[in-house]
Short mmCIF file of C-alpha atoms in Angstrom, two decimals:
data_model
loop_
_atom_site.label_atom_id
_atom_site.label_comp_id
_atom_site.label_asym_id
_atom_site.label_seq_id
_atom_site.Cartn_x
_atom_site.Cartn_y
_atom_site.Cartn_z
CA UNK A 1 -0.12 0.06 0.04
CA UNK A 2 1.45 3.53 -0.78
CA UNK A 3 -1.71 5.54 0.12
CA UNK A 4 -2.24 7.16 -3.16
CA UNK A 5 -5.97 7.88 -2.04
CA UNK A 6 -5.45 8.45 1.63
CA UNK A 7 -8.24 10.41 3.19
CA UNK A 8 -10.50 9.96 -0.08
CA UNK A 9 -13.72 8.81 -0.43
CA UNK A 10 -15.04 7.17 -3.51
CA UNK A 11 -18.44 5.87 -4.75
CA UNK A 12 -18.02 3.06 -7.24
CA UNK A 13 -21.09 1.34 -9.20
CA UNK A 14 -21.34 -2.05 -10.26
CA UNK A 15 -18.92 -3.11 -7.44
CA UNK A 16 -20.22 -6.76 -6.87
CA UNK A 17 -17.79 -8.40 -8.91
CA UNK A 18 -15.36 -7.84 -11.96
CA UNK A 19 -13.94 -4.42 -12.63
CA UNK A 20 -15.75 -2.72 -9.96
CA UNK A 21 -14.63 -5.29 -7.07
CA UNK A 22 -11.19 -4.77 -8.37
CA UNK A 23 -11.31 -1.00 -8.25
CA UNK A 24 -12.78 -1.10 -4.82
CA UNK A 25 -10.21 -3.64 -3.40
CA UNK A 26 -7.30 -1.28 -4.98
CA UNK A 27 -8.93 1.87 -3.51
CA UNK A 28 -9.00 0.52 -0.32
CA UNK A 29 -5.78 -0.89 -0.27
CA UNK A 30 -4.59 2.80 -1.34
CA UNK A 31 -5.97 4.45 1.67
CA UNK A 32 -9.35 5.25 0.18
CA UNK A 33 -12.94 4.73 2.08
CA UNK A 34 -15.56 3.42 -0.34
CA UNK A 35 -18.98 2.99 -1.12
CA UNK A 36 -19.90 0.12 -3.24
CA UNK A 37 -23.19 0.16 -5.26
CA UNK A 38 -24.64 -2.74 -7.03
CA UNK A 39 -28.08 -4.59 -7.73
CA UNK A 40 -26.20 -7.85 -6.93
CA UNK A 41 -26.35 -8.80 -3.25
CA UNK A 42 -22.77 -10.12 -3.46
CA UNK A 43 -21.95 -6.16 -3.27
CA UNK A 44 -22.35 -6.69 0.78
CA UNK A 45 -19.95 -9.47 0.68
CA UNK A 46 -17.15 -7.55 -0.89
CA UNK A 47 -17.62 -4.78 1.58
CA UNK A 48 -17.46 -7.19 4.45
CA UNK A 49 -14.07 -8.37 3.02
CA UNK A 50 -12.85 -4.95 2.78
CA UNK A 51 -13.82 -4.01 6.24
CA UNK A 52 -12.38 -7.41 7.42
CA UNK A 53 -8.94 -6.09 6.15
CA UNK A 54 -9.14 -2.42 6.96
CA UNK A 55 -12.15 -1.87 9.45
CA UNK A 56 -14.66 1.05 8.50
CA UNK A 57 -13.25 1.32 4.87
CA UNK A 58 -16.32 0.20 2.95
CA UNK A 59 -20.07 0.63 2.78
CA UNK A 60 -22.38 -1.33 0.62
CA UNK A 61 -25.56 -0.14 -0.89
CA UNK A 62 -28.20 -1.27 -3.40
CA UNK A 63 -27.96 0.71 -6.58
CA UNK A 64 -29.80 0.50 -9.74
CA UNK A 65 -28.15 3.16 -11.75
CA UNK A 66 -31.19 3.65 -13.94
CA UNK A 67 -33.03 4.93 -10.77
CA UNK A 68 -32.47 8.43 -9.65
CA UNK A 69 -33.53 7.60 -6.26
CA UNK A 70 -31.07 4.86 -5.97
CA UNK A 71 -28.21 7.36 -6.77
CA UNK A 72 -29.61 10.06 -4.37
CA UNK A 73 -29.53 7.36 -1.72
CA UNK A 74 -25.83 6.07 -2.99
CA UNK A 75 -24.54 9.60 -2.18
CA UNK A 76 -26.24 10.26 1.05
CA UNK A 77 -24.71 6.98 2.19
CA UNK A 78 -21.31 8.64 1.37
CA UNK A 79 -22.23 12.04 2.91
CA UNK A 80 -23.46 10.14 6.25
CA UNK A 81 -21.23 7.41 6.66
CA UNK A 82 -17.80 9.25 5.64
CA UNK A 83 -18.63 12.94 5.19
CA UNK A 84 -17.35 13.49 2.14
CA UNK A 85 -16.96 12.53 -1.77
CA UNK A 86 -13.81 13.05 -3.62
CA UNK A 87 -14.52 10.26 -6.50
CA UNK A 88 -17.18 8.73 -8.39
CA UNK A 89 -16.40 5.86 -10.66
CA UNK A 90 -19.54 4.93 -13.21
CA UNK A 91 -18.56 1.29 -13.49
CA UNK A 92 -21.90 -0.44 -14.06
CA UNK A 93 -22.80 -1.61 -17.43
CA UNK A 94 -24.21 -4.42 -19.32
CA UNK A 95 -23.65 -6.10 -22.78
CA UNK A 96 -26.42 -7.22 -25.31
CA UNK A 97 -25.99 -10.82 -24.12
CA UNK A 98 -29.35 -10.77 -22.07
CA UNK A 99 -31.21 -9.11 -24.96
CA UNK A 100 -30.44 -11.71 -27.67
CA UNK A 101 -26.50 -11.15 -28.21
CA UNK A 102 -25.00 -9.61 -31.36
CA UNK A 103 -27.60 -8.45 -33.99
CA UNK A 104 -27.69 -6.31 -36.83
CA UNK A 105 -29.86 -3.27 -36.70
CA UNK A 106 -32.36 -4.54 -39.10
CA UNK A 107 -33.46 -7.21 -36.62
CA UNK A 108 -32.50 -5.49 -33.18
CA UNK A 109 -35.40 -5.18 -31.01
CA UNK A 110 -36.18 -1.73 -29.44
CA UNK A 111 -36.09 -3.29 -25.92
CA UNK A 112 -32.43 -4.36 -26.84
CA UNK A 113 -31.79 -0.90 -27.83
CA UNK A 114 -33.09 1.10 -24.70
CA UNK A 115 -32.08 -1.36 -22.28
CA UNK A 116 -28.20 -0.82 -22.87
CA UNK A 117 -28.60 2.98 -23.15
CA UNK A 118 -30.81 3.16 -20.06
CA UNK A 119 -27.82 1.29 -18.16
CA UNK A 120 -24.72 2.33 -19.65
CA UNK A 121 -25.53 5.83 -20.44
CA UNK A 122 -28.44 7.08 -18.71
CA UNK A 123 -27.05 5.28 -15.58
CA UNK A 124 -23.70 7.63 -15.99
CA UNK A 125 -25.74 10.90 -16.55
CA UNK A 126 -27.81 10.03 -13.07
CA UNK A 127 -24.89 9.10 -11.15
CA UNK A 128 -22.87 12.30 -12.22
CA UNK A 129 -25.93 14.53 -11.76
CA UNK A 130 -26.57 12.98 -8.21
CA UNK A 131 -22.82 13.23 -7.08
CA UNK A 132 -22.22 16.85 -8.37
CA UNK A 133 -23.05 18.65 -5.18
CA UNK A 134 -21.40 16.46 -2.93
CA UNK A 135 -18.04 16.18 -5.06
CA UNK A 136 -17.91 20.11 -5.19
CA UNK A 137 -18.69 20.47 -1.53
CA UNK A 138 -15.76 18.41 -0.93
CA UNK A 139 -13.12 19.79 -3.50
CA UNK A 140 -13.79 23.20 -3.77
CA UNK A 141 -12.10 24.19 0.09
CA UNK A 142 -9.39 21.82 -0.60
CA UNK A 143 -8.57 23.53 -3.76
CA UNK A 144 -7.81 26.93 -1.92
CA UNK A 145 -4.47 25.25 -0.72
CA UNK A 146 -4.04 22.50 -3.02
CA UNK A 147 -4.47 23.04 -7.20
CA UNK A 148 -4.28 19.37 -7.59
CA UNK A 149 -7.02 18.50 -5.21
CA UNK A 150 -9.93 18.48 -7.76
CA UNK A 151 -12.73 15.80 -7.69
CA UNK A 152 -12.66 12.98 -9.78
CA UNK A 153 -15.25 11.32 -12.16
CA UNK A 154 -14.13 8.41 -14.06
CA UNK A 155 -16.61 6.93 -16.63
CA UNK A 156 -15.97 3.34 -17.76
CA UNK A 157 -16.83 3.23 -21.47
CA UNK A 158 -15.30 0.97 -23.86
CA UNK A 159 -13.02 0.51 -26.92
CA UNK A 160 -15.96 -0.22 -28.99
CA UNK A 161 -16.45 3.52 -28.53
CA UNK A 162 -13.14 4.19 -30.27
CA UNK A 163 -13.38 1.27 -32.98
CA UNK A 164 -16.71 -0.04 -32.81
CA UNK A 165 -17.83 -3.64 -34.43
CA UNK A 166 -20.71 -4.82 -36.50
CA UNK A 167 -23.87 -6.17 -34.65
CA UNK A 168 -23.35 -4.07 -31.55
CA UNK A 169 -25.40 -1.09 -32.58
CA UNK A 170 -26.88 -0.43 -28.91
CA UNK A 171 -23.75 -1.36 -27.34
CA UNK A 172 -21.40 0.73 -29.40
CA UNK A 173 -24.11 3.49 -29.28
CA UNK A 174 -24.34 3.59 -25.14
CA UNK A 175 -20.45 3.47 -25.25
CA UNK A 176 -19.97 6.42 -27.54
CA UNK A 177 -22.45 8.20 -25.73
CA UNK A 178 -20.33 8.13 -22.53
CA UNK A 179 -17.63 9.70 -24.52
CA UNK A 180 -19.72 12.61 -25.38
CA UNK A 181 -21.09 12.87 -21.82
CA UNK A 182 -17.78 12.56 -20.44
CA UNK A 183 -16.17 15.80 -22.83
CA UNK A 184 -19.55 17.78 -21.76
CA UNK A 185 -19.25 17.17 -18.18
CA UNK A 186 -15.56 17.94 -18.21
CA UNK A 187 -16.15 21.28 -19.92
CA UNK A 188 -19.23 22.05 -17.29
CA UNK A 189 -17.55 21.04 -14.01
CA UNK A 190 -13.91 22.20 -14.14
CA UNK A 191 -11.82 23.22 -12.36
CA UNK A 192 -13.49 21.71 -9.36
CA UNK A 193 -14.41 18.42 -10.93
CA UNK A 194 -12.38 16.35 -13.65
CA UNK A 195 -13.91 13.67 -15.76
CA UNK A 196 -12.24 11.16 -17.56
CA UNK A 197 -13.17 8.23 -19.50
CA UNK A 198 -11.50 4.71 -19.53
CA UNK A 199 -12.03 2.39 -22.67
CA UNK A 200 -11.38 -1.35 -21.72
CA UNK A 201 -11.18 -4.05 -24.45
CA UNK A 202 -11.64 -7.65 -23.85
CA UNK A 203 -11.33 -8.14 -20.07
CA UNK A 204 -11.51 -11.47 -18.12
CA UNK A 205 -14.52 -10.64 -15.87
CA UNK A 206 -17.46 -12.45 -15.10
CA UNK A 207 -19.48 -10.80 -17.89
CA UNK A 208 -17.47 -12.46 -20.47
CA UNK A 209 -15.57 -15.10 -18.84
CA UNK A 210 -18.18 -17.89 -19.55
CA UNK A 211 -17.93 -16.91 -23.22
CA UNK A 212 -14.23 -16.91 -23.04
CA UNK A 213 -13.93 -20.43 -21.44
CA UNK A 214 -16.68 -21.99 -23.57
CA UNK A 215 -15.43 -20.99 -27.05
CA UNK A 216 -11.89 -21.34 -27.83
CA UNK A 217 -12.31 -20.09 -31.13
CA UNK A 218 -13.59 -16.63 -29.49
CA UNK A 219 -10.69 -16.56 -27.26
CA UNK A 220 -8.20 -17.24 -30.16
CA UNK A 221 -9.68 -14.82 -32.41
CA UNK A 222 -9.38 -12.06 -29.60
CA UNK A 223 -5.63 -12.89 -29.01
CA UNK A 224 -4.82 -12.82 -32.74
CA UNK A 225 -6.49 -9.51 -33.12
CA UNK A 226 -4.58 -7.84 -30.14
CA UNK A 227 -1.01 -6.77 -30.25
CA UNK A 228 -0.28 -7.89 -26.70
CA UNK A 229 -2.04 -11.56 -27.73
CA UNK A 230 -4.25 -11.71 -24.69
CA UNK A 231 -7.16 -10.63 -22.88
CA UNK A 232 -6.69 -8.11 -20.01
CA UNK A 233 -7.61 -8.30 -16.37
CA UNK A 234 -9.86 -6.36 -14.03
CA UNK A 235 -6.78 -5.40 -12.11
CA UNK A 236 -5.15 -3.74 -15.01
CA UNK A 237 -8.24 -1.60 -15.36
CA UNK A 238 -8.30 -0.91 -11.69
CA UNK A 239 -4.75 0.48 -12.08
CA UNK A 240 -5.59 2.84 -14.48
CA UNK A 241 -8.66 3.92 -12.70
CA UNK A 242 -6.43 4.70 -9.59
CA UNK A 243 -4.60 6.98 -11.59
CA UNK A 244 -7.53 8.94 -12.88
CA UNK A 245 -8.85 9.06 -9.50
CA UNK A 246 -5.77 10.41 -7.75
CA UNK A 247 -3.76 13.54 -7.84
CA UNK A 248 -1.34 11.83 -10.10
CA UNK A 249 -3.78 12.66 -12.97
CA UNK A 250 -4.47 16.29 -11.75
CA UNK A 251 -4.36 18.08 -15.04
CA UNK A 252 -6.36 15.40 -17.06
CA UNK A 253 -9.83 15.95 -17.84
CA UNK A 254 -12.12 15.32 -20.77
CA UNK A 255 -9.62 12.85 -22.25
CA UNK A 256 -10.02 9.05 -23.14
CA UNK A 257 -7.84 6.30 -21.78
CA UNK A 258 -7.38 3.01 -23.48
CA UNK A 259 -6.53 -0.24 -21.93
CA UNK A 260 -7.22 -2.75 -24.61
CA UNK A 261 -3.89 -4.01 -25.43
CA UNK A 262 -3.63 -2.19 -28.73
CA UNK A 263 -6.56 -3.39 -30.46
CA UNK A 264 -7.42 -0.23 -31.65
CA UNK A 265 -4.15 0.88 -32.66
CA UNK A 266 -3.81 -1.03 -35.96
CA UNK A 267 -4.75 -4.24 -37.59
CA UNK A 268 -2.56 -7.23 -36.75
CA UNK A 269 -0.91 -9.29 -39.32
CA UNK A 270 -1.96 -12.78 -38.43
CA UNK A 271 0.71 -15.29 -38.57
CA UNK A 272 3.71 -12.81 -37.68
CA UNK A 273 3.98 -13.57 -34.33
#
């Protein structure tokens, strides 16, 4: 532990597993207190684990990111339990798997379209809107003596928002929307609050793990199309989010940060490794 987030309080959505849980564990290891939000009850297990390692470091809340009231409640938990809020990580998101999987626009249902935009994009909007007040109240007095002490919002988007693939119009549109929301929020909320987006490629999380282990062809294809020749880990995403949450990124806002093994950089020539 190096205490890169010592004294900071963070709210992380989608924190019951995968990237969100990895971010929460890393934040606590680096000195932060965290409010973990998720619709999955396992979020309470993650909070209990963190409190077992550092008593008083974590609180868990039921958080449906499509609900304004749920977001208000999560922010109020941060205020009531920790008295402040320095960091918001909009991590919660879904893929199209539960809505028919990959589909061309011609046959995609309105339900599949709306569901992904509601969680992935509207969820970010609601989270930002609910957290602005406490983030601003926390950071404003700190900036009077430390110009690097701005609050930080990190939106977890996707490499699909940089280079989209066919048959993912709903997912790609929701993630491109996060790019735009990030830039508008950065322009509105500076200098007190910084806002950046993170764009992971294929990451071995519960959301896609079953697909990776059940289909060798998918795994081989992903590796072949990635210059680093492997899928990423939740911990590698968390490392980048930590940087953006900390004062180390104090002059970064409205920016896009890729963690995707180079997939969007160029076409890999198969067979040349």
